[in-house]
Structures are given as C-alpha cells and as structure tokens.
Short mmCIF file of C-alpha atoms in Angstrom, two decimals:
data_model
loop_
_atom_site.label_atom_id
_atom_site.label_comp_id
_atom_site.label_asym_id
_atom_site.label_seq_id
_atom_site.Cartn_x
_atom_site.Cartn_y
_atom_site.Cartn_z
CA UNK A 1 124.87 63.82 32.03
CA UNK A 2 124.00 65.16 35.27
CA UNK A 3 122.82 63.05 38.23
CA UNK A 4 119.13 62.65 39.24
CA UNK A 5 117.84 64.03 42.24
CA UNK A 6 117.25 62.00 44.90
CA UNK A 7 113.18 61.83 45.55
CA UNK A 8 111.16 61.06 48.67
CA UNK A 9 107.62 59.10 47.53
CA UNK A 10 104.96 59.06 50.30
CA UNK A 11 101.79 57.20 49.41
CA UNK A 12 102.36 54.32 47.54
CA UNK A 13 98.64 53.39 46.88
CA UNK A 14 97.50 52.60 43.26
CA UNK A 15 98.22 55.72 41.74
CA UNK A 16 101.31 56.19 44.19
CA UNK A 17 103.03 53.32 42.98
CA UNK A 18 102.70 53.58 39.08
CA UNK A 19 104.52 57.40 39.61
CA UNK A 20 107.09 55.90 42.22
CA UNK A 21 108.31 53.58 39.85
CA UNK A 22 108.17 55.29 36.43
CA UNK A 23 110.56 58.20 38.35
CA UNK A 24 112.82 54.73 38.72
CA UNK A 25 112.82 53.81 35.29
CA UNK A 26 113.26 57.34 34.24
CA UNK A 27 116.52 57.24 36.86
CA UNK A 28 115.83 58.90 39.93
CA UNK A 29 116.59 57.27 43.34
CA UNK A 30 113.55 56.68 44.94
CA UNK A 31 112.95 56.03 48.39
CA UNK A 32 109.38 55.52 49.13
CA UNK A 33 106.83 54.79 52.60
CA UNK A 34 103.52 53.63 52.98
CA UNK A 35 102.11 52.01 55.77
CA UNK A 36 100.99 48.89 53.25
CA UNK A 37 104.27 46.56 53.44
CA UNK A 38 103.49 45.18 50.44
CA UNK A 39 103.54 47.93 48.63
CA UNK A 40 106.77 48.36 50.02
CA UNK A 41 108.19 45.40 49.39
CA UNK A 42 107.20 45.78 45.59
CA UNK A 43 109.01 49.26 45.37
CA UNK A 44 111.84 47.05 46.66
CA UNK A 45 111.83 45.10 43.74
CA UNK A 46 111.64 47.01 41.23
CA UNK A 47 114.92 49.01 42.20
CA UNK A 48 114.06 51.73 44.83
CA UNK A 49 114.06 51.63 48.73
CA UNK A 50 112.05 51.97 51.51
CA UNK A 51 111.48 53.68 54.94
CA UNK A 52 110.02 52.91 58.04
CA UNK A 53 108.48 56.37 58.73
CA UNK A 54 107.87 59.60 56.48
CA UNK A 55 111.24 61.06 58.44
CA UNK A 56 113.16 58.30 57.31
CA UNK A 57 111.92 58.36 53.86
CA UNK A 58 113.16 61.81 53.14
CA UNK A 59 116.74 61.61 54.43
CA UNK A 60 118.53 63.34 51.96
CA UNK A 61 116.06 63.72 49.57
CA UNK A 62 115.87 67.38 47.64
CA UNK A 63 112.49 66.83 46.31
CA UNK A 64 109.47 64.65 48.57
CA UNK A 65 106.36 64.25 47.01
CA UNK A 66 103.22 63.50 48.57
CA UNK A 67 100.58 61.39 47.33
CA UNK A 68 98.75 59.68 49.95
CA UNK A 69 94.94 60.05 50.04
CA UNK A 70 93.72 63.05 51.81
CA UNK A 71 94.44 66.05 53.68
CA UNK A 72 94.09 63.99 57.63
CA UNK A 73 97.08 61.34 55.77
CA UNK A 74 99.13 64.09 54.98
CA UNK A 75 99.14 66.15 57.93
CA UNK A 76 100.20 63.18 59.96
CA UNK A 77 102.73 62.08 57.05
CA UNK A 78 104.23 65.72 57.20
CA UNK A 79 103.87 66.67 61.37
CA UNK A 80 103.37 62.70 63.53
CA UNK A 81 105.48 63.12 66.59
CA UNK A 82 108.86 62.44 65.83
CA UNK A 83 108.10 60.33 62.59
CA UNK A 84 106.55 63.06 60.61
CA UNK A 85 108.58 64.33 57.26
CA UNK A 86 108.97 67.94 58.79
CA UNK A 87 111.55 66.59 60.96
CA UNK A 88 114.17 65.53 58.27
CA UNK A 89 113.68 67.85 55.66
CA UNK A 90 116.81 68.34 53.85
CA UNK A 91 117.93 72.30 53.59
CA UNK A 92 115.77 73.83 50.49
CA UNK A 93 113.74 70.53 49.85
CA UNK A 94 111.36 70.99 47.75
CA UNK A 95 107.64 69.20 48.82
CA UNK A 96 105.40 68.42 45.71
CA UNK A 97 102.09 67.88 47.00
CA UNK A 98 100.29 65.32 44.28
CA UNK A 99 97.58 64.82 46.43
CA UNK A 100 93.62 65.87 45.87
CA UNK A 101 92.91 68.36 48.81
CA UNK A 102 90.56 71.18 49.44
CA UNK A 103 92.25 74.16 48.10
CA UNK A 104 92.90 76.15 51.17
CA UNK A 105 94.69 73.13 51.82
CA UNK A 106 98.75 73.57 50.03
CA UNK A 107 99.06 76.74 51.56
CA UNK A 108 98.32 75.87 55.51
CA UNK A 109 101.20 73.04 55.33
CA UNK A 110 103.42 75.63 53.84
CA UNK A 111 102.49 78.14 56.52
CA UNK A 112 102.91 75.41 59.32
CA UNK A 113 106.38 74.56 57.88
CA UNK A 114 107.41 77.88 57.32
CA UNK A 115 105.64 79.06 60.48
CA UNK A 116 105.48 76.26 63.12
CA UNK A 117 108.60 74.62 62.61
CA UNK A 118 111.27 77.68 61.60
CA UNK A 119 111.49 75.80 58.08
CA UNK A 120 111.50 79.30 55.70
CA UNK A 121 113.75 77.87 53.60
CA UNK A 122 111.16 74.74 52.70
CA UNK A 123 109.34 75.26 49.18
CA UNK A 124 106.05 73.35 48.19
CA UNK A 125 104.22 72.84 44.68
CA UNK A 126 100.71 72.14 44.61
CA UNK A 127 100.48 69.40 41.61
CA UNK A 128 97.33 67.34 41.67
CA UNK A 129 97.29 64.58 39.17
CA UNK A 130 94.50 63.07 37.31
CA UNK A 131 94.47 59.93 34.57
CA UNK A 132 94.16 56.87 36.65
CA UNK A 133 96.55 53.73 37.52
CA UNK A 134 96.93 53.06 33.86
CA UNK A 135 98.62 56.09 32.83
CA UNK A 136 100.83 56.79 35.93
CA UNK A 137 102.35 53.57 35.42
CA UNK A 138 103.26 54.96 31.62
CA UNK A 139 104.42 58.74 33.21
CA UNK A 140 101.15 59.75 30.86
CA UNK A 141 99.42 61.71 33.78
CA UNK A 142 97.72 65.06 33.40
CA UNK A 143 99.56 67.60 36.28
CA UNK A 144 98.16 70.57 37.29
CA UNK A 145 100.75 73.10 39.14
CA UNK A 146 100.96 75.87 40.63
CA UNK A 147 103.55 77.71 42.90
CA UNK A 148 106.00 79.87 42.23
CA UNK A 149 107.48 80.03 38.96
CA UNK A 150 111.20 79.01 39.62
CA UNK A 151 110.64 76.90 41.57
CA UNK A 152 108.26 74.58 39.23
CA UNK A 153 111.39 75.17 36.55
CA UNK A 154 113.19 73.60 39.16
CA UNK A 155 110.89 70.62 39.92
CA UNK A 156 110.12 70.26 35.96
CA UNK A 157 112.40 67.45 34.86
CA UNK A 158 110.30 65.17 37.98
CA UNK A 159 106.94 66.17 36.76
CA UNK A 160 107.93 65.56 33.16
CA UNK A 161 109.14 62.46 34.14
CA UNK A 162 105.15 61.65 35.90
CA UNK A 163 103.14 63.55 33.51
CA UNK A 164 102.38 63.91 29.63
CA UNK A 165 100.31 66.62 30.17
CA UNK A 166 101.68 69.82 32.30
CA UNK A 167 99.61 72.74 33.33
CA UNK A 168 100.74 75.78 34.69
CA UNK A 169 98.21 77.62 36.66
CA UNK A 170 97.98 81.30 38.00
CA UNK A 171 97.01 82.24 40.85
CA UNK A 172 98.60 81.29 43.39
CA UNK A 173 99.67 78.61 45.35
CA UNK A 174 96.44 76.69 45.91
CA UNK A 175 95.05 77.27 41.84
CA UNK A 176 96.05 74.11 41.04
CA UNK A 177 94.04 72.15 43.05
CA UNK A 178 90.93 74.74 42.51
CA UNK A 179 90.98 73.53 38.91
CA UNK A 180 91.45 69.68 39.99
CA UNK A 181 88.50 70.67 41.97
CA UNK A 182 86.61 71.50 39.23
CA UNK A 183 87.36 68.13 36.85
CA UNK A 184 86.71 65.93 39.99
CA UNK A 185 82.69 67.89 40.03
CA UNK A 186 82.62 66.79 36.30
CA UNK A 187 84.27 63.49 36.17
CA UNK A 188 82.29 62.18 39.60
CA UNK A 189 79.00 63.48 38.09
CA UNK A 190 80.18 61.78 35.33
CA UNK A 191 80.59 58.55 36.17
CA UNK A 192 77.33 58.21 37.94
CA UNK A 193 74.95 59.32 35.25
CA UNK A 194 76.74 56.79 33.27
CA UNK A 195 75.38 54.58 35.67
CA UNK A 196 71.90 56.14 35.37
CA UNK A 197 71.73 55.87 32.16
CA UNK A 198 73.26 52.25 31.76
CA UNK A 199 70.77 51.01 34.26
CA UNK A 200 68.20 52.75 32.76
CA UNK A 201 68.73 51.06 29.39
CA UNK A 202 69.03 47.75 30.86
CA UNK A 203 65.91 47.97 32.23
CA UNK A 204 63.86 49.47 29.15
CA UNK A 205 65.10 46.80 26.80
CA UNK A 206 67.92 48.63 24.63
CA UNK A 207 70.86 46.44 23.94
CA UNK A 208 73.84 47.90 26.22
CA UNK A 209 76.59 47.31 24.35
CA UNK A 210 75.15 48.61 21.32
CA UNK A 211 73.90 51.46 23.07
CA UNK A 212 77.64 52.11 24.25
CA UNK A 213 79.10 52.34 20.88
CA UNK A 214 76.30 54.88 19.63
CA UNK A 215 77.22 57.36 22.71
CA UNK A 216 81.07 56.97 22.08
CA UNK A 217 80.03 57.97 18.50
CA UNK A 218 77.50 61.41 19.25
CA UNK A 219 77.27 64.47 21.27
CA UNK A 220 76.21 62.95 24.82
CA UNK A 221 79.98 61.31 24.73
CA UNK A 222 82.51 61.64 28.13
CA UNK A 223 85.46 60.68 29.73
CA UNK A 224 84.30 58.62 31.69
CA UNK A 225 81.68 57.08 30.38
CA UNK A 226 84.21 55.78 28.01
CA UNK A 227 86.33 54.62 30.50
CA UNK A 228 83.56 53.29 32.99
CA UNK A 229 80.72 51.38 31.19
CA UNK A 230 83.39 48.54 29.56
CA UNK A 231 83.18 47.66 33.56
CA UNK A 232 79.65 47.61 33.53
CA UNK A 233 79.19 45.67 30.22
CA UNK A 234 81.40 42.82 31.86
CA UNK A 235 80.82 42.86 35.59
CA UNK A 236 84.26 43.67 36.34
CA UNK A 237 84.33 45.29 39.60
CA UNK A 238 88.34 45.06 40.12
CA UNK A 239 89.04 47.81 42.40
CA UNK A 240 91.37 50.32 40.26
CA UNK A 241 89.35 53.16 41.71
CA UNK A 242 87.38 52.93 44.48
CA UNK A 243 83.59 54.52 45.43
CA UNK A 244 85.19 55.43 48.55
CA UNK A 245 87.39 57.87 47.21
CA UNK A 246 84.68 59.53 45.42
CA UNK A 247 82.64 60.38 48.42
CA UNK A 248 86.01 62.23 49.90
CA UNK A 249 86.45 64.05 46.38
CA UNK A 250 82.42 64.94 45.84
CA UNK A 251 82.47 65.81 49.93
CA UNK A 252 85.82 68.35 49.09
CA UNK A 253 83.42 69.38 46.18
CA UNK A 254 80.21 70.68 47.92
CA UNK A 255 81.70 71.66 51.15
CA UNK A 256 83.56 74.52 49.00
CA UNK A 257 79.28 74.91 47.62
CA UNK A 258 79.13 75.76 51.49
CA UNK A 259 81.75 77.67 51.87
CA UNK A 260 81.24 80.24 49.28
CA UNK A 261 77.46 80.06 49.40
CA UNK A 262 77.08 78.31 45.68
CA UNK A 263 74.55 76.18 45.38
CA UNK A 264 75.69 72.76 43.75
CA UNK A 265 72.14 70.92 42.89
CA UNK A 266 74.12 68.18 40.66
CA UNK A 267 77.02 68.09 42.87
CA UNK A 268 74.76 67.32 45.83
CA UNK A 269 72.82 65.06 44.67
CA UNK A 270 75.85 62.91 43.14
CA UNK A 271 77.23 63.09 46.44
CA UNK A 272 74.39 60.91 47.84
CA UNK A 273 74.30 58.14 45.46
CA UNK A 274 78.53 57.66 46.19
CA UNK A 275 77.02 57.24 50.17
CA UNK A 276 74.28 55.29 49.15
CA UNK A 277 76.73 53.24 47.31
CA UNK A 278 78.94 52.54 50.00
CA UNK A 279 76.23 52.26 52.63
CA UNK A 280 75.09 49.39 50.41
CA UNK A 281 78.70 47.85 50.73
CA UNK A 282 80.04 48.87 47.77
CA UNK A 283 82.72 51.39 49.55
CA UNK A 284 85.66 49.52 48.25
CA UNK A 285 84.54 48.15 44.87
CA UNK A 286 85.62 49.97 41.86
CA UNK A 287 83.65 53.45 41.23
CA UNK A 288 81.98 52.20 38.07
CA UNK A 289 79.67 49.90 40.46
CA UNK A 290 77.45 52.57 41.01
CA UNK A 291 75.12 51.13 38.51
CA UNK A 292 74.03 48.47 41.03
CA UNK A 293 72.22 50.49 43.50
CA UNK A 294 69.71 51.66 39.99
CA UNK A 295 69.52 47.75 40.20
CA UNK A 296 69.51 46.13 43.21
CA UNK A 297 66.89 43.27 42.37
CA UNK A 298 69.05 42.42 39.04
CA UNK A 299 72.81 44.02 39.51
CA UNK A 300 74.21 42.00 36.68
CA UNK A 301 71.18 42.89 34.16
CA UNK A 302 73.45 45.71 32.40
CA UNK A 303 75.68 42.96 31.31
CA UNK A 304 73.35 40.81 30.48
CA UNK A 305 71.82 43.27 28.19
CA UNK A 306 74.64 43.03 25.87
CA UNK A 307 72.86 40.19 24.10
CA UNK A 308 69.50 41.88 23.84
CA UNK A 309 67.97 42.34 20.19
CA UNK A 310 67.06 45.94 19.56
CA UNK A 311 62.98 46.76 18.81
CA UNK A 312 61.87 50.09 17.71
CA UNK A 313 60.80 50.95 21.28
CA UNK A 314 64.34 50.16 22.30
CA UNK A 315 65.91 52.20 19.20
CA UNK A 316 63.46 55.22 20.90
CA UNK A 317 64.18 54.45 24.49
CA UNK A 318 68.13 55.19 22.99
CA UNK A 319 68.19 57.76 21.52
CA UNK A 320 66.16 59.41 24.59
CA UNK A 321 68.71 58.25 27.27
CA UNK A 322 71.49 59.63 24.55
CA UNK A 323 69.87 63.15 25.33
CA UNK A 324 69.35 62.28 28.76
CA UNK A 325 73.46 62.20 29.63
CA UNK A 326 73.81 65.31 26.78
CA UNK A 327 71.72 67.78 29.03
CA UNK A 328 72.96 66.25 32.66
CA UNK A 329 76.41 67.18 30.85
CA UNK A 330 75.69 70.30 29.87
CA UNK A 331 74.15 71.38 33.52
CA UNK A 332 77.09 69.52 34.95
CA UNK A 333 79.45 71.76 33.15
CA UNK A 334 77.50 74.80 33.28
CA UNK A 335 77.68 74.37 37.52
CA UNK A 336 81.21 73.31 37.45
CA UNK A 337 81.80 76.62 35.40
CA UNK A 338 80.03 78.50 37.81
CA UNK A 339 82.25 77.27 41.00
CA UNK A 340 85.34 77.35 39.25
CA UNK A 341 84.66 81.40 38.55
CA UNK A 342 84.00 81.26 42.57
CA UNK A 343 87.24 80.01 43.28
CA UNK A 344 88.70 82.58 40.92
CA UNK A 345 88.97 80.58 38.30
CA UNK A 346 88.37 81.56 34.85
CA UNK A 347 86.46 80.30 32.35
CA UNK A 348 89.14 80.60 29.61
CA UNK A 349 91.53 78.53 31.45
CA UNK A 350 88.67 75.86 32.92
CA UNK A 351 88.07 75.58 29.39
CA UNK A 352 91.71 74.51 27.94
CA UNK A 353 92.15 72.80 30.79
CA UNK A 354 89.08 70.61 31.07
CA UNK A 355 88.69 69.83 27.66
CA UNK A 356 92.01 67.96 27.99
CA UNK A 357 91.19 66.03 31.29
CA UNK A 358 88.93 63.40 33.08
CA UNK A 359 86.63 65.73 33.15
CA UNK A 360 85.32 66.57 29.89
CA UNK A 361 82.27 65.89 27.88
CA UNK A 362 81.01 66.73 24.19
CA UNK A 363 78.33 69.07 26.36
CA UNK A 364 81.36 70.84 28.07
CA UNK A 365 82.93 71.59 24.75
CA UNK A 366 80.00 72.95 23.69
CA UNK A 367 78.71 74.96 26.15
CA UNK A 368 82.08 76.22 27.68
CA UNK A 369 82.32 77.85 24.60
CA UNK A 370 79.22 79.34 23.59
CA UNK A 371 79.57 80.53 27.45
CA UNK A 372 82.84 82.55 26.61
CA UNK A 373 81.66 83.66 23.32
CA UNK A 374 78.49 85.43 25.06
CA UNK A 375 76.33 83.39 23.04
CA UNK A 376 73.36 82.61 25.60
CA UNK A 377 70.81 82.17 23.05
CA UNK A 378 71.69 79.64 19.98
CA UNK A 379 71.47 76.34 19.82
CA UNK A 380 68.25 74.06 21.67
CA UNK A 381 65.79 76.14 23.66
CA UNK A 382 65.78 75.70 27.41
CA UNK A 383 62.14 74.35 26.77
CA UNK A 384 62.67 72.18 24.22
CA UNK A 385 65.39 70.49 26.29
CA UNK A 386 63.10 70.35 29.27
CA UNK A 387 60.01 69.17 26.94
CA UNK A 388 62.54 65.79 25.47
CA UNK A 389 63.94 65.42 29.04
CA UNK A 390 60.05 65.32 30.74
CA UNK A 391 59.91 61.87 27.44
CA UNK A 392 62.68 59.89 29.80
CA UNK A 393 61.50 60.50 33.44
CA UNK A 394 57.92 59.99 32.07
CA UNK A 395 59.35 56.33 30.30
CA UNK A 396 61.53 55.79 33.75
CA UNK A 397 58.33 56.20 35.68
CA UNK A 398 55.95 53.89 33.88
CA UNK A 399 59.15 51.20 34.70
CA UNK A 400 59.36 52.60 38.42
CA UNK A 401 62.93 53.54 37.74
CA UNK A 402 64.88 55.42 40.01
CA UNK A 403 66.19 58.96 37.87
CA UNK A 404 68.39 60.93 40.34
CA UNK A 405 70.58 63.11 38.49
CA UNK A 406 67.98 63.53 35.80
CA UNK A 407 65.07 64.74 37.89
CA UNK A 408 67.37 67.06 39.71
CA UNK A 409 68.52 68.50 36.00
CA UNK A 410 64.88 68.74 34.95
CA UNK A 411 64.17 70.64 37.85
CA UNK A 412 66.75 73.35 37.07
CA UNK A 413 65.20 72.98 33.62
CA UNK A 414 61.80 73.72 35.05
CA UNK A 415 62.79 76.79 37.12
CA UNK A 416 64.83 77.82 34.10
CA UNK A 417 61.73 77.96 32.28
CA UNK A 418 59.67 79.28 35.44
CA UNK A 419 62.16 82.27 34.99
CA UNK A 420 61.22 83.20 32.21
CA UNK A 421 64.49 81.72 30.45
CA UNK A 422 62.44 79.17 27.88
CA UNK A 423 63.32 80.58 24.95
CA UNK A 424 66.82 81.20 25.61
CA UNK A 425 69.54 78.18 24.65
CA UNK A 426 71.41 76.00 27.29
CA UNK A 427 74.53 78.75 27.75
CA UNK A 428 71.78 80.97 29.32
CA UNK A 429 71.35 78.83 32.65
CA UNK A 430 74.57 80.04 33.89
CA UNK A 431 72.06 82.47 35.15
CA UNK A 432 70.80 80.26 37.62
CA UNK A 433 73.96 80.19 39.27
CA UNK A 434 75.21 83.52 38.61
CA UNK A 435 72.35 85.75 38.52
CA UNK A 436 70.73 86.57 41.94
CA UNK A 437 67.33 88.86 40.75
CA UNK A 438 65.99 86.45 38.54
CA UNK A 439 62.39 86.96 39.46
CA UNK A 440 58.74 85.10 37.93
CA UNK A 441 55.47 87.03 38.97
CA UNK A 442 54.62 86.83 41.97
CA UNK A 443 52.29 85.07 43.80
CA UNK A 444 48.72 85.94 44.19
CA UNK A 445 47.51 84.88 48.10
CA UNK A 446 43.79 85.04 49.22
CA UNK A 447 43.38 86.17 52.33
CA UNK A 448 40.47 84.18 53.62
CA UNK A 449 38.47 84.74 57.57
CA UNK A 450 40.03 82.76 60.62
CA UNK A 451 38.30 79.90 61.57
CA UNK A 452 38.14 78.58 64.73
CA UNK A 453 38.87 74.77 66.09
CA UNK A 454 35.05 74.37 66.94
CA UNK A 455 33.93 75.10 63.57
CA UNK A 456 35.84 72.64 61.79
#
C-alpha cells in the first residue's frame, strides 16, 4: 500500500480540528497550526504535530489545507512577513482552501501566488465544507469543489477521507464557494425563522416540544430547524456554532446582493437580527440563541413551554406558525435561486446540490422544482398564501410580538399580489427577482393650487 501524503492543517477551530484528526485516523501525517495552543496541544495527542507559524506547518507538506475562519485569517496565514505559508511551499503543493469566502475570493490567492511570489507551479482547490463539528469529526462532511479536474483526482483520496458527500462543480475555480454561498443564504435564514417561529409559539401558548415533532413530520420541515430547536427546547447554548460566524457568512451573502445589484429582502433582514443578536451579547453563544432577542423579558419561556397543555387556540396558533416557516421557506429558496443564477449558477445543479445540504427545506424541494419544470402556476395561489400569512402577523400583533422575517415575506407577498401575480402559485415570484417590467397601474396625482405660508 502506498504511503499517505503528508498534509499541512491551518485552522484548527471546531470544525478544523474534527477534519485534522479524522485525516490522522485515516493515516495521513498531519502537521497542523493555529494560534489557540490548546488546540495544538490536543492535535499533539492524538498523533499529529504542530508548528509555530503557517511556514513551519507546511514544510514538506504536498497538500496544505486551509480552514481558518475568513478571508483577513487566510491572507495573513498564506502572505504574514516571513511566517506566512507562501514562503515554504513545497514544489507543486497543492493548497485546498476549506474555508467559507466570498467567491472572488480562491482565485486572488491563486493569482497572488502565481503572480506575486513567482509560485506558477502552486495549485489550489476551492472546497468549502458544510455539516457541522459533529460530522467532521466522523469524515461525514458535505465538500463542494471546484478547480481543475486533475488536479481534484489528485487531491481525492484527502477529501474522501473529510467528506461523505463530494461535489464537483463547473465553472471555474471560485463555483464552489458560489454554491456554499447559496446554502449559507438558506441555512442562516433558516435558523432564525426557527427562532421566530419557536418564540412565537412560546408566547401564544402552543406546547413547543409538541409543536417540534409536528414540523419534523409536514411540509414547513428544514435542516436546521431540525438541528437547532433541540437547543432551544433545553436551553443549551454550548457554543458548537457561534452567532458570530453567521453575521460574517450573511455579511459575504448580501454584499454579493450589492455587488451584482440583486436585491436580497430575506437575506437583509436576517442579517440584522445575527447583529442584533450579538449587539445584545450573544456574539459567541451558539447560533440557535437567536430565539432570545424574540424574548428578551422571558429567554427561557421556549423551554419552558415544553410542559404546556395544548387548547384549541393553541392547536390553531400551530398549525398557522407551521405555514408561517413553509412560505418564509419557500421565499427563502425562491431568492437564494435567484442569486445563485447571478453568480452563474444554475438552477439544476443548486437543486441536487441543496437538497442534499444544510441548506434545504421541504419548501425548497418543492419549489426548486416546479421552478425548473416551468410550472409557475400550480399549487397555492400567491393570495391565498398572503391571505393565511396576514392570520399570524394579525395573532403576533394582538400579543405585541416581534415578526421580522415574516412581515418582510408578507410584504413580497403583498407586492406580488400588487403586481398583478395573485392568482399565480408560489414558483411565479421568481418574478420579483428576475423580472424587471413588472408594472401595476399607475398612479393617479391631483394637481391641486399652491398655497402660500400666510394662508395656512
């Protein structure tokens, strides 16, 4: 059997780690930096070694991956003064950037190798992950890749070794981090109108964990609010993923909005409850803490709802915030759609792609696909989802609860309708992102004399 590679690990955070050592239990020689002793001390144990500096750390190494937290960390992990990586690259290393960046991002620090630093012979992967501390410890992650071709079937025995789940992306070198782009819109709206919605519950009565069971079982199902609310239900704020790293992600998110002149209405407005969250001091706590700013008088009510007995009105109050995270999931998807096809992305490959990730939802399924078949018309009317949506912010009101992400989706549902789009199904608002004549009448304005200051 042939020798393993020797592999360069920079960024041993949470996720970091869990990779680092799975590549030493699957027999690689790992040598690893971080600027967090500890976490080099625990690579020590478990069988790998550890650097001083990034330059150090990738002495002799044919393949250095990079999975520190954003683009600033790896610039200075790749190009500090005398410490940075670029300095010891072996000949034909091969960089495998794990990292979540903005997509221009992969090919700058190739062009600033290549260009900067006379290192043409320097090849780089761009391989965001996604699936959490959990399943990087097990090698279980999701990869998305792109780069040249022979160069991933080079690299493939390391990212079969981290990932379960490997997808090849066209497109060039910075595809793979458009799509992981994409899932982090979803899975960050996600997450907080699971908050909403928990909160919302809480407050109106309905038995939480009861509630949580009937949305794992029906239509207005995701990701993450499977993987969140359990936190919720028991108060366990244990840092796995922090809120902080979801304002960089949602921030990556609408400044590409900005750049290519989308506008991201969900996006944006997810983006300031993640810095009202931390502004609150909940930066560092885990992500699912979002509920507490819907709750600041009674933070812990969600999980002391768990014990509530369900009434009628609580049954109804249910099943309304059941279609309340259906239709934010369905414009969530719709707009993620929409700035994927901006970036260049298909929908075809969003599609297989998303529906296997962090980022899906029942509503994605749905509507990705009655999106690709054409179909803009079957299925619920535009109205009728606005008409059921108007029952939960008029219920949230009468409790003076704070709806966010729902007023901002029954707003789109309102101009939908204002379009003239009300009889059309959900597929059809891809309009509102895609369509720029859409038109109403127009307005009708009196002209009426001047009147001056002294006859007021």
């Amino acid at each position: 059997m042939a020798s393993r590679p020797n592999v360069a690990f920079i960024g041993l955070g949470a996720m970091g780690m869990g990779m680092a050592v799975h590549l030493l239990e699957d027999g690689f020689a790992v040598t690893g930096f971080d600027f967090n002793l500890m976490a080099l001390e625990k690579l020590l144990i478990m069988g790998g070694a550890a650097a001083a500096n990034p330059r150090e750390c990738i002495q002799d190494a044919s393949f250095v991956i990079c999975m520190v937290a954003n683009s600033a960390k790896t610039e200075k992990a790749f190009f500090a003064d005398s410490t940075g990586a670029v300095f010891g690259l072996t000949q034909n290393a091969i960089v495998i950037l794990c990292s979540s960046v903005a997509p221009g991002f992969p090919v700058k620090i190739l062009g600033r190798i290549h260009q900067d630093f006379q290192r043409p012979d320097i090849q780089l992967l761009d391989c965001p992950v996604s699936g959490g501390t959990i399943r990087a410890a097990r090698g279980m992650l999701n990869i998305m890749s792109s780069g040249p071709t022979d160069i991933l079937n080079i690299a493939q025995p390391i990212l079969e070794s981290m990932g379960e789940n490997l997808y090849e992306i066209e497109g060039g070198l910075s595809a793979a981090n458009k799509v992981k782009l994409v899932n982090q819109h979803l899975a960050n709206i996600h997450i907080a109108v699971s908050a909403e919605a928990m909160g919302l519950a809480a407050t109106l009565g309905v038995n939480t964990k009861e509630f949580y069971q009937t949305v794992l079982k029906g239509p207005a199902c995701s990701c993450m609010f499977e993987a969140r609310v359990p936190h919720m239900l028991s108060n366990d704020w244990t840092p796995h993923s922090a809120i902080s790293i979801f304002i960089k992600d949602m921030r990556m998110v609408t400044s590409q909005g900005i750049l290519h002149h989308l506008p991201l209405y969900i996006a944006s407005s997810t983006e300031r409850l993640y810095q009202y969250a931390a502004r609150m001091g909940y930066g560092k706590d885990h992500d699912s803490n979002l509920v507490r700013i819907f709750l600041p008088q009674t933070p812990s009510l969600v999980s002391e709802a768990t014990t509530h007995c369900q009434s009628p009105d609580a049954s109804r109050a249910s099943e309304l915030i059941c279609h309340l995270l259906e239709t934010v999931h369905t414009l969530a998807a719709i707009e993620a759609l929409a700035l994927g096809n901006k970036l260049g992305i298909s929908t075809s490959t969003l599609t297989s792609i998303i529906s296997n990730v962090a980022g899906v939802s029942e509503s994605f399924k749905k509507v990705a696909s009655q999106i690709l078949a054409g179909d803009l018309l079957s299925g619920i009317t535009i109205t009728h989802t606005r008409n059921k949506l108007k029952e939960v912010i008029t219920l949230a009101q009468m409790h003076n609860y704070p709806l966010q992400l729902t007023a901002t989706t029954f707003n789109l549902l309102q101009k939908a309708v204002t379009y003239g789009m009300g009889g059309e199904g959900q597929a059809a608002l891809l309009k509102l992102w895609t369509t720029s004549n859409l038109s109403t009448e127009p307005l009708h304005i009196t002209e009426y004399d001047s009147v001056t200051p002294s006859e007021l």
